[in-house]
Amino acid sequence: SIPILPLAFLIMSALTYSPVFLAGSNAKAAGELLIDPSRGFVFRRTTDASTSKPVEIPVSDVLAMTWRATPRGGQLSVQTKDNVANASFLALPAETPELVKKILPTAAFENQAVSLQGRNWGEARVTDEGTLTFGVDAKAPIFEVPLSNLALAKQGGKHDVVAEFAVDDTNTDKDQLVEISFYVPPTSTMWDAGAADAEGDEALPSGQLLSSLNETAKAMGAGLSGANDGDVPVASFEDVNVLSPRGRFRIDLYMNHLKLISASGEFKVQYKHLVRMFVLPKSNAPQTLVAISLDSPIRKGQTFYQHVLVNFPNDEQVDLEMAMADDVLQGLAAKGNKIERSLSGDIMEVFCKALRGVSGCKLTRPGSFKSARDQGSCVRCSYRADEGYLFPLERAFFYVQKPPILISFDDVAGVEFKRSDAVGSGTFDLEVRLTNDTSFQFRSIARAEYNNFFEFVSAKDITIDNLAEVKATAGGGGRARTTKGVALDEEDFEDDDEDDDDSEEEDEDFDLGKEAKKMKKRQREEEEEDDDDDDDDDD
């Protein structure tokens, strides 16, 4: 079969490819790659675009690029100056190198051949870019693996080196790379450098390869196991009530990942898969939910969990001392993480600040919406057969509990107030319709919240499908816009989240790309004008 290559088009001198795959990510999730002379590389998954975490490499961080022609489209690898945010993009068309050179002319560019011989012997190299490369020679690799994913490197025998890779519970693929073994012959000339200064097994070529793997992986920030610092948690929270996945867990925070550990098993989540934390206080309840949204869901059997819901009591006080060296603490602070060594107060606040400090994950709290009944940040309702809470946030609706649902306003095509004119009814329903033709209906919202919801939806410029009916029921109030499909640009949305100085954080996670949104907006307006012209001709 002939592979379908991505469609590329230029938007204001920017290059966009779709569909594209990100190497090392969920191979089933295609995405869109934007290459912009001012923004650099921006990759976002096509599915769950507004809630998935984008991969961004600014122009100032790009050191070099490598192009490899492969049978099903080419691969473009981007090396960053710190070798930490390196990325490879797959399934790109053959003309990509020439176009990329024109957009980013200052970055170094190399065309590299790929070995297709199928050999299982060759040269194993640890590159300066932080990758383990195996190939016929340095110019024709068979495969390469980023060492930032290395979990453990050890000797399996006197001349064997075993590399074990982190098992990621957010990977929804059935198959994962978990181990590679190399036999390094004692006659190898590539890995005998420095053997005169080493003793025992370290003097062997296999020992030299093992030492290089560990040193490079540690420099890349890999969470190594064994005798390395990555095996020691920097903070632990005992006997935590988790609603999704349900159970009581010990939550351990490491430098690169967190673990949820219970009597029946454990989950491991890399920080790079954390999209955002949400603090969701329930109305008239002694607990507060913290929702941790993931780029890819964790899996338990055949059940997938896109959001981890942690339930904290409001009256529990804790003191926490972060177990990390001063230079590590200073390094996180230099990266922009809001990290503190000593934390005390409500357990929910301590947990959020500790996780935000080590992971850099952003934190969102309820905004301007207040319930008409109790001035809380949510309303009680039901979804399908389960009761829960609906939180109208500044940029999204968040429903908890079964199942947790996060709906970004960017994905909302319109809402409809149902049963709004039912005589004697004390409740109404809210149906949220998405741009992909799916919908969510939240039932049995208290009638007292009707005008409140109408004002909130109107202020967010969300289309109300039955606007005339709603205005009549709500008494004609509100500021709803009637132009369907028109949305405000991202700069019109300010971050109103309240968390000390969190209100100054930029909310890039919900940015779908201003250029693409504006282009789609113009296309919709042109289609509407064409329809109007056709109607006039019919008249």
Coordinates of C-alpha atoms in Angstrom, one line a residue:
S1 CA 0.0 0.0 0.0
I2 CA 1.1 3.5 -0.7
P3 CA 1.6 5.5 2.5
I4 CA -0.3 8.8 2.9
L5 CA 2.2 11.6 3.5
P6 CA 1.3 14.7 5.4
L7 CA -0.1 17.8 3.8
A8 CA 2.2 20.8 4.2
F9 CA 1.0 24.4 3.9
L10 CA 2.5 27.8 4.7
I11 CA 0.8 30.2 7.1
M12 CA 2.6 33.6 7.4
S13 CA 6.0 31.9 6.4
A14 CA 5.3 29.1 8.9
L15 CA 5.4 25.5 7.8
T16 CA 2.7 23.1 9.1
Y17 CA 2.6 19.3 8.6
S18 CA -0.3 16.9 9.4
P19 CA -0.4 14.1 10.2
V20 CA 3.0 13.7 11.9
F21 CA 4.2 11.3 14.6
L22 CA 6.4 12.1 17.5
A23 CA 9.1 9.5 18.1
G24 CA 8.9 7.9 21.6
S25 CA 5.3 9.0 22.1
N26 CA 2.0 7.0 21.6
A27 CA 2.5 5.8 18.1
K28 CA -1.3 5.7 17.5
A29 CA -1.8 9.4 18.1
A30 CA -1.0 11.5 15.1
G31 CA -0.4 15.2 15.5
E32 CA 0.3 18.5 13.8
L33 CA 3.8 20.0 13.5
L34 CA 4.3 23.7 13.2
I35 CA 7.7 25.0 12.2
D36 CA 7.8 28.8 12.6
P37 CA 10.7 31.1 12.2
S38 CA 9.8 32.9 15.4
R39 CA 8.3 30.1 17.6
G40 CA 10.5 27.2 16.5
F41 CA 8.9 23.7 16.6
V42 CA 5.4 23.1 18.1
F43 CA 3.8 19.7 18.0
R44 CA 0.3 19.0 19.3
R45 CA -1.7 15.8 19.1
T46 CA -4.7 15.9 16.8
T47 CA -6.9 14.0 19.3
D48 CA -7.6 15.8 22.5
A49 CA -5.7 18.8 21.1
S50 CA -6.8 21.3 23.8
T51 CA -6.1 19.1 26.8
S52 CA -2.9 17.3 25.6
K53 CA 0.5 18.7 26.4
P54 CA 2.3 20.3 23.4
V55 CA 6.0 19.7 22.6
E56 CA 7.7 23.0 22.0
I57 CA 11.3 23.8 21.1
P58 CA 12.0 27.5 20.8
V59 CA 14.2 28.8 18.0
S60 CA 16.8 29.9 20.5
D61 CA 17.2 26.3 21.8
V62 CA 17.7 24.6 18.4
L63 CA 21.3 23.6 18.0
A64 CA 21.1 21.2 15.0
M65 CA 18.8 19.2 12.8
T66 CA 19.2 15.8 11.2
W67 CA 17.2 14.4 8.3
R68 CA 16.8 10.7 7.6
A69 CA 14.9 9.4 4.6
T70 CA 12.8 6.3 5.5
P71 CA 10.4 4.2 3.5
R72 CA 7.2 5.7 5.0
G73 CA 8.2 9.3 5.0
G74 CA 11.3 11.0 6.5
Q75 CA 12.4 11.6 10.0
L76 CA 13.5 15.0 11.3
S77 CA 15.5 15.0 14.5
V78 CA 16.0 18.3 16.4
Q79 CA 18.9 18.6 18.8
T80 CA 18.6 21.3 21.5
K81 CA 21.5 23.1 23.2
D82 CA 20.9 21.4 26.6
N83 CA 20.3 17.9 24.9
V84 CA 17.2 17.5 27.2
A85 CA 14.4 18.5 25.0
N86 CA 15.6 16.7 21.8
A87 CA 12.7 15.4 19.6
S88 CA 12.3 13.4 16.4
F89 CA 9.3 13.8 14.1
L90 CA 8.2 11.0 11.8
A91 CA 6.3 10.6 8.5
L92 CA 7.4 13.8 6.9
P93 CA 7.4 14.3 3.1
A94 CA 10.7 14.3 1.0
E95 CA 10.6 18.1 0.4
T96 CA 10.8 18.9 4.1
P97 CA 14.6 19.5 4.3
E98 CA 14.7 22.2 1.7
L99 CA 11.7 24.0 3.2
V100 CA 13.0 23.8 6.8
K101 CA 16.4 25.2 5.7
K102 CA 14.6 28.3 4.3
I103 CA 12.5 28.8 7.5
L104 CA 15.4 28.2 9.9
P105 CA 18.5 29.0 7.9
T106 CA 20.8 29.6 10.9
A107 CA 20.6 26.0 12.4
A108 CA 23.0 23.3 11.4
F109 CA 21.5 20.7 9.1
E110 CA 22.7 17.2 8.2
N111 CA 21.4 14.5 5.9
Q112 CA 22.0 11.1 7.3
A113 CA 21.6 7.7 5.7
V114 CA 19.7 4.9 7.4
S115 CA 20.9 1.3 7.4
L116 CA 18.2 -1.1 6.1
Q117 CA 20.4 -4.3 6.1
G118 CA 18.7 -5.9 9.1
R119 CA 22.0 -6.8 10.8
N120 CA 22.2 -7.4 14.5
W121 CA 25.9 -6.7 14.8
G122 CA 27.5 -3.4 14.4
E123 CA 28.7 -0.4 16.4
A124 CA 27.0 0.8 19.6
R125 CA 27.7 4.5 20.3
V126 CA 26.7 7.0 23.0
T127 CA 26.4 10.3 21.3
D128 CA 26.9 13.8 22.6
E129 CA 23.2 14.4 22.0
G130 CA 22.3 11.9 24.7
T131 CA 21.2 9.0 22.5
L132 CA 22.2 5.3 22.3
T133 CA 22.8 4.6 18.6
F134 CA 23.4 1.2 17.0
G135 CA 24.3 0.8 13.4
V136 CA 26.7 -0.4 10.7
D137 CA 28.8 2.7 11.3
A138 CA 28.4 6.2 12.7
K139 CA 26.9 7.4 9.4
A140 CA 24.2 4.7 9.0
P141 CA 22.3 4.0 12.2
I142 CA 19.9 1.1 12.5
F143 CA 18.1 2.6 15.5
E144 CA 18.6 5.1 18.3
V145 CA 17.1 5.4 21.8
P146 CA 17.1 8.6 23.9
L147 CA 19.0 7.9 27.2
S148 CA 16.6 10.2 29.1
N149 CA 14.3 7.2 29.2
L150 CA 17.0 4.9 30.7
A151 CA 15.9 3.3 34.0
L152 CA 18.9 1.0 34.7
A153 CA 22.1 0.0 33.0
K154 CA 23.9 -3.1 34.3
Q155 CA 26.2 -5.9 33.3
G156 CA 24.3 -9.1 32.5
G157 CA 27.5 -11.1 32.1
K158 CA 31.2 -10.4 31.9
H159 CA 30.9 -9.1 28.3
D160 CA 27.1 -8.2 28.3
V161 CA 25.5 -4.9 28.9
V162 CA 21.8 -4.7 29.7
A163 CA 19.9 -1.4 29.3
E164 CA 16.5 -1.3 30.9
F165 CA 14.1 1.5 30.0
A166 CA 11.4 3.1 32.1
V167 CA 8.0 1.5 32.0
D168 CA 5.5 4.3 31.5
D169 CA 1.9 3.5 32.6
T170 CA 0.7 6.4 30.5
N171 CA 1.7 4.6 27.3
T172 CA -1.5 3.1 25.8
D173 CA 0.4 1.0 23.3
K174 CA 0.3 -2.8 23.9
D175 CA 4.1 -3.0 23.2
Q176 CA 6.8 -1.0 24.9
L177 CA 10.6 -1.1 24.7
V178 CA 11.7 -2.3 28.1
E179 CA 15.2 -3.8 27.6
I180 CA 18.1 -4.1 25.1
S181 CA 21.1 -6.4 25.6
F182 CA 24.5 -5.9 23.9
Y183 CA 27.4 -8.3 23.7
V184 CA 30.6 -6.4 23.7
P185 CA 33.5 -8.6 22.6
P186 CA 36.7 -8.3 24.6
T187 CA 38.6 -7.5 21.4
S188 CA 36.5 -4.4 20.7
T189 CA 38.6 -1.3 19.9
M190 CA 35.8 1.2 20.2
W191 CA 35.3 0.8 24.0
D192 CA 38.8 0.2 25.2
A193 CA 39.6 3.9 25.8
G194 CA 40.5 4.6 29.4
A195 CA 40.8 0.9 30.2
A196 CA 44.3 1.4 31.6
D197 CA 42.9 3.6 34.4
A198 CA 40.1 1.2 35.3
E199 CA 40.1 -2.0 37.3
G200 CA 38.2 -5.3 37.1
D201 CA 35.2 -5.4 34.9
E202 CA 35.3 -1.6 34.4
A203 CA 38.6 -2.2 32.4
L204 CA 36.7 -4.4 29.9
P205 CA 35.1 -2.8 26.8
S206 CA 31.7 -3.8 28.2
G207 CA 32.5 -1.9 31.4
Q208 CA 33.4 1.2 29.4
L209 CA 30.1 1.1 27.5
L210 CA 28.3 0.7 30.8
S211 CA 30.1 3.6 32.4
S212 CA 29.3 5.8 29.4
L213 CA 25.6 4.9 29.5
N214 CA 25.3 5.8 33.1
E215 CA 27.2 9.0 32.9
T216 CA 25.3 10.3 29.9
A217 CA 21.9 9.2 31.2
K218 CA 22.5 11.0 34.5
A219 CA 23.5 14.1 32.6
M220 CA 20.3 13.9 30.6
G221 CA 18.3 13.8 33.9
A222 CA 17.1 10.2 33.6
G223 CA 15.6 8.7 36.7
L224 CA 18.1 5.9 37.2
S225 CA 17.4 3.1 39.6
G226 CA 19.9 1.2 41.8
A227 CA 22.5 3.3 43.6
N228 CA 21.6 6.5 41.8
D229 CA 19.9 9.5 43.3
G230 CA 16.8 8.9 41.1
D231 CA 15.8 5.9 43.2
V232 CA 15.1 8.0 46.3
P233 CA 11.8 10.0 46.5
V234 CA 12.1 13.7 47.3
A235 CA 8.7 13.6 49.0
S236 CA 6.2 11.0 50.1
F237 CA 2.5 11.2 51.1
E238 CA 1.1 8.2 53.0
D239 CA -2.4 6.7 52.9
V240 CA -3.8 9.1 50.3
N241 CA -7.4 8.6 49.2
V242 CA -7.5 8.4 45.4
L243 CA -10.8 8.3 43.7
S244 CA -9.6 7.6 40.2
P245 CA -8.1 5.0 40.0
R246 CA -9.9 4.1 43.3
G247 CA -7.9 3.0 46.3
R248 CA -5.6 4.2 49.1
F249 CA -2.1 4.9 47.8
R250 CA 1.3 6.2 48.9
I251 CA 2.3 8.9 46.5
D252 CA 6.1 9.2 46.0
L253 CA 7.5 12.1 44.2
Y254 CA 10.8 11.6 42.4
M255 CA 12.9 14.0 40.3
N256 CA 11.5 12.7 37.0
H257 CA 8.3 10.8 37.8
L258 CA 5.7 10.1 40.5
K259 CA 4.5 6.7 41.8
L260 CA 1.1 5.7 43.1
I261 CA 1.7 2.6 45.3
S262 CA -1.0 0.5 46.9
A263 CA -1.3 -3.1 48.2
S264 CA -2.6 -4.3 44.8
G265 CA 0.0 -2.6 42.6
E266 CA 1.6 0.7 41.5
F267 CA 1.4 3.3 38.8
K268 CA 4.4 5.2 37.4
V269 CA 3.9 8.5 35.6
Q270 CA 6.6 10.5 34.0
Y271 CA 6.4 14.3 34.7
K272 CA 6.6 15.0 31.0
H273 CA 3.1 13.5 30.7
L274 CA 1.5 15.9 33.3
V275 CA -0.6 18.5 31.6
R276 CA -2.0 20.5 34.5
M277 CA -3.2 20.2 38.1
F278 CA -6.7 21.5 39.0
V279 CA -7.7 22.3 42.6
L280 CA -11.5 21.6 42.8
P281 CA -13.1 22.4 46.2
K282 CA -16.5 20.7 46.7
S283 CA -19.3 22.8 48.0
N284 CA -20.3 22.2 51.6
A285 CA -17.9 19.2 51.9
P286 CA -14.8 18.7 54.2
Q287 CA -12.6 17.6 51.3
T288 CA -10.9 19.2 48.3
L289 CA -10.2 17.3 45.1
V290 CA -6.9 17.7 43.2
A291 CA -7.2 16.5 39.6
I292 CA -3.9 15.7 37.8
S293 CA -4.6 15.7 34.0
L294 CA -2.4 13.5 31.9
D295 CA -1.3 13.8 28.3
S296 CA -1.9 10.0 27.9
P297 CA -4.1 7.9 30.3
I298 CA -2.7 5.4 32.7
R299 CA -4.1 1.9 32.3
K300 CA -5.3 -0.7 34.8
G301 CA -6.5 -3.8 32.9
Q302 CA -8.9 -2.6 30.3
T303 CA -9.7 0.7 32.1
F304 CA -8.0 3.9 31.2
Y305 CA -7.6 6.9 33.5
Q306 CA -7.1 10.3 31.8
H307 CA -7.2 12.2 35.2
V308 CA -5.9 11.1 38.6
L309 CA -8.4 12.4 41.3
V310 CA -6.8 12.8 44.7
N311 CA -9.2 13.6 47.6
F312 CA -7.6 15.5 50.5
P313 CA -9.3 16.4 53.9
N314 CA -9.5 20.1 54.6
D315 CA -8.5 19.8 58.3
E316 CA -5.2 17.9 58.0
Q317 CA -2.0 19.8 58.6
V318 CA 1.5 18.5 57.5
D319 CA 5.1 19.6 57.5
L320 CA 7.3 18.5 54.6
E321 CA 11.1 18.8 54.0
M322 CA 12.1 18.2 50.4
A323 CA 14.8 15.6 50.3
M324 CA 17.1 17.1 47.7
A325 CA 20.6 18.6 47.5
D326 CA 21.0 22.4 47.4
D327 CA 22.4 22.3 43.9
V328 CA 19.4 20.3 42.7
L329 CA 17.0 22.8 44.4
Q330 CA 18.8 25.7 42.8
G331 CA 18.7 24.0 39.4
L332 CA 14.9 23.6 39.5
A333 CA 14.5 27.2 40.6
A334 CA 16.7 28.3 37.7
K335 CA 14.4 26.4 35.3
G336 CA 11.5 28.5 36.6
N337 CA 10.0 25.9 38.9
K338 CA 8.3 27.3 42.0
I339 CA 10.2 25.1 44.4
E340 CA 10.6 25.4 48.2
R341 CA 12.6 23.1 50.5
S342 CA 10.3 23.4 53.5
L343 CA 6.5 23.3 53.2
S344 CA 3.8 23.4 55.8
G345 CA 0.1 23.8 56.0
D346 CA -3.0 22.0 54.6
I347 CA -2.0 18.7 53.1
M348 CA -3.6 19.6 49.8
E349 CA -1.6 22.8 49.5
V350 CA 1.6 21.1 50.5
F351 CA 1.0 18.3 47.9
C352 CA 0.3 20.7 45.1
K353 CA 3.3 22.9 45.8
A354 CA 5.6 19.9 46.1
L355 CA 4.4 18.4 42.9
R356 CA 4.5 21.7 41.0
G357 CA 8.0 22.4 42.4
V358 CA 9.6 19.2 41.1
S359 CA 7.6 18.7 37.9
G360 CA 7.0 22.3 36.7
C361 CA 3.3 21.4 36.2
K362 CA 1.0 24.4 36.1
L363 CA -1.8 24.8 38.7
T364 CA -5.3 26.0 38.1
R365 CA -7.9 27.0 40.7
P366 CA -11.5 28.0 40.3
G367 CA -12.1 31.4 38.8
S368 CA -15.0 33.9 38.8
F369 CA -17.9 31.4 38.8
K370 CA -19.9 31.3 42.1
S371 CA -22.9 29.1 42.8
A372 CA -26.1 31.0 43.3
R373 CA -27.0 28.6 46.2
D374 CA -23.9 28.4 48.3
Q375 CA -21.3 30.7 46.6
G376 CA -19.2 27.6 45.9
S377 CA -17.2 27.0 42.7
C378 CA -19.3 24.1 41.4
V379 CA -22.8 22.8 41.1
R380 CA -24.2 19.4 41.7
C381 CA -25.5 17.5 38.7
S382 CA -25.6 14.1 37.1
Y383 CA -23.9 12.6 34.1
R384 CA -25.5 9.5 32.8
A385 CA -26.4 7.4 35.9
D386 CA -23.8 9.0 38.3
E387 CA -24.0 12.1 40.4
G388 CA -21.1 14.5 40.5
Y389 CA -20.0 18.1 40.4
L390 CA -19.6 20.4 37.5
F391 CA -16.9 23.1 37.8
P392 CA -17.1 26.0 35.3
L393 CA -13.5 27.2 35.2
E394 CA -12.0 30.1 33.3
R395 CA -11.2 28.1 30.2
A396 CA -13.0 24.8 30.6
F397 CA -15.7 22.8 32.2
F398 CA -14.5 20.1 34.6
Y399 CA -16.9 17.4 35.7
V400 CA -16.1 15.0 38.5
Q401 CA -16.4 12.1 39.4
K402 CA -17.4 9.1 37.2
P403 CA -15.9 9.6 34.7
P404 CA -13.9 12.8 35.1
I405 CA -14.4 15.0 32.0
L406 CA -12.4 18.0 31.0
I407 CA -13.9 20.1 28.2
S408 CA -11.9 23.0 27.0
F409 CA -13.9 26.0 25.7
D410 CA -11.8 25.8 22.5
D411 CA -13.5 22.5 21.7
V412 CA -17.1 23.7 22.4
A413 CA -19.2 24.4 19.4
G414 CA -22.2 25.4 21.5
V415 CA -24.4 24.7 24.5
E416 CA -28.1 24.2 24.9
F417 CA -30.2 24.8 28.0
K418 CA -32.8 22.0 28.1
R419 CA -36.0 21.7 30.1
S420 CA -35.6 25.4 30.8
D421 CA -39.3 26.2 30.4
A422 CA -40.7 23.1 32.1
V423 CA -43.5 24.1 34.5
G424 CA -42.9 23.2 38.1
S425 CA -39.5 21.7 37.4
G426 CA -36.8 22.5 40.0
T427 CA -33.9 21.6 37.7
F428 CA -32.7 22.0 34.2
D429 CA -30.1 20.3 31.9
L430 CA -27.1 21.6 30.1
E431 CA -25.9 20.0 26.9
V432 CA -22.4 20.8 25.7
R433 CA -21.8 20.2 22.0
L434 CA -18.2 19.8 20.8
T435 CA -16.7 20.7 17.4
N436 CA -16.2 16.9 16.7
D437 CA -20.0 16.3 16.8
T438 CA -19.9 14.7 20.2
S439 CA -21.9 16.0 23.2
F440 CA -22.2 15.8 27.0
Q441 CA -25.4 16.3 28.8
F442 CA -25.3 17.3 32.5
R443 CA -28.7 16.8 34.1
S444 CA -30.6 17.9 37.1
I445 CA -28.8 21.2 37.8
A446 CA -30.7 23.3 40.4
R447 CA -33.1 25.8 38.9
A448 CA -31.5 28.6 41.0
E449 CA -28.3 28.3 38.9
Y450 CA -30.1 29.0 35.6
N451 CA -29.4 32.8 35.3
N452 CA -25.9 32.2 36.8
F453 CA -25.0 29.7 34.1
F454 CA -26.5 31.9 31.4
E455 CA -24.4 34.9 32.4
F456 CA -21.3 32.7 32.7
V457 CA -21.7 31.1 29.3
S458 CA -22.5 34.4 27.7
A459 CA -19.4 36.1 29.2
K460 CA -17.2 33.3 27.8
D461 CA -18.6 34.0 24.3
I462 CA -19.8 30.4 23.9
T463 CA -22.6 30.0 21.4
I464 CA -26.0 29.3 22.9
D465 CA -28.0 27.2 20.4
N466 CA -31.4 28.0 21.8
L467 CA -30.6 31.6 22.6
A468 CA -34.1 33.1 22.1
E469 CA -35.7 30.5 24.3
V470 CA -33.1 31.0 27.0
K471 CA -33.4 34.8 27.0
A472 CA -37.1 34.5 27.5
T473 CA -36.7 32.1 30.4
A474 CA -33.9 34.1 31.9
G475 CA -35.8 37.4 31.7
G476 CA -33.9 38.8 28.7
G477 CA -30.7 39.3 30.5
G478 CA -27.2 38.5 29.4
R479 CA -24.6 39.4 26.9
A480 CA -24.6 36.4 24.6
R481 CA -23.2 36.7 21.2
T482 CA -25.3 35.2 18.4
T483 CA -22.6 34.8 15.7
K484 CA -22.1 31.1 15.5
G485 CA -18.6 29.8 15.2
V486 CA -16.8 33.0 16.0
A487 CA -14.3 32.8 18.9
L488 CA -12.1 35.2 20.7
D489 CA -8.3 35.0 20.1
E490 CA -6.2 33.6 22.9
E491 CA -4.9 37.0 24.0
D492 CA -8.5 38.0 25.0
F493 CA -8.4 35.3 27.7
E494 CA -6.4 36.3 30.8
D495 CA -5.4 33.7 33.5
D496 CA -7.7 34.5 36.5
D497 CA -6.5 31.5 38.5
E498 CA -5.8 32.3 42.1
D499 CA -2.7 30.8 43.7
D500 CA -0.4 33.3 45.2
D501 CA 1.3 34.6 42.0
D502 CA -0.1 31.8 39.7
S503 CA -2.3 34.5 38.1
E504 CA 0.7 35.7 36.2
E505 CA 1.4 32.3 34.6
E506 CA 0.8 31.9 30.9
D507 CA -1.7 29.2 30.0
E508 CA 0.0 27.7 26.9
D509 CA -1.6 24.3 27.4
F510 CA -4.9 25.5 25.9
D511 CA -3.3 27.4 22.9
L512 CA -4.3 25.6 19.7
G513 CA -2.3 28.0 17.5
K514 CA -3.5 31.5 16.7
E515 CA -2.7 31.2 13.0
A516 CA -4.6 28.0 12.4
K517 CA -7.6 29.3 14.4
K518 CA -7.8 32.5 12.5
M519 CA -7.5 30.7 9.1
K520 CA -10.4 28.3 10.1
K521 CA -12.4 31.4 11.2
R522 CA -11.9 33.0 7.8
Q523 CA -12.9 29.8 6.0
R524 CA -16.1 29.6 8.0
E525 CA -17.0 33.2 7.3
E526 CA -16.3 32.7 3.6
E527 CA -18.5 29.6 3.5
E528 CA -21.3 31.5 5.3
E529 CA -21.0 34.3 2.7
D530 CA -21.2 31.8 -0.1
D531 CA -24.3 30.3 1.4
D532 CA -25.9 33.7 1.8
D533 CA -25.1 34.4 -1.9
D534 CA -26.8 31.2 -2.9
D535 CA -29.9 32.1 -0.9
D536 CA -30.1 35.5 -2.6
D537 CA -29.8 33.8 -6.0
D538 CA -32.6 31.5 -5.1
D539 CA -34.8 34.4 -4.1

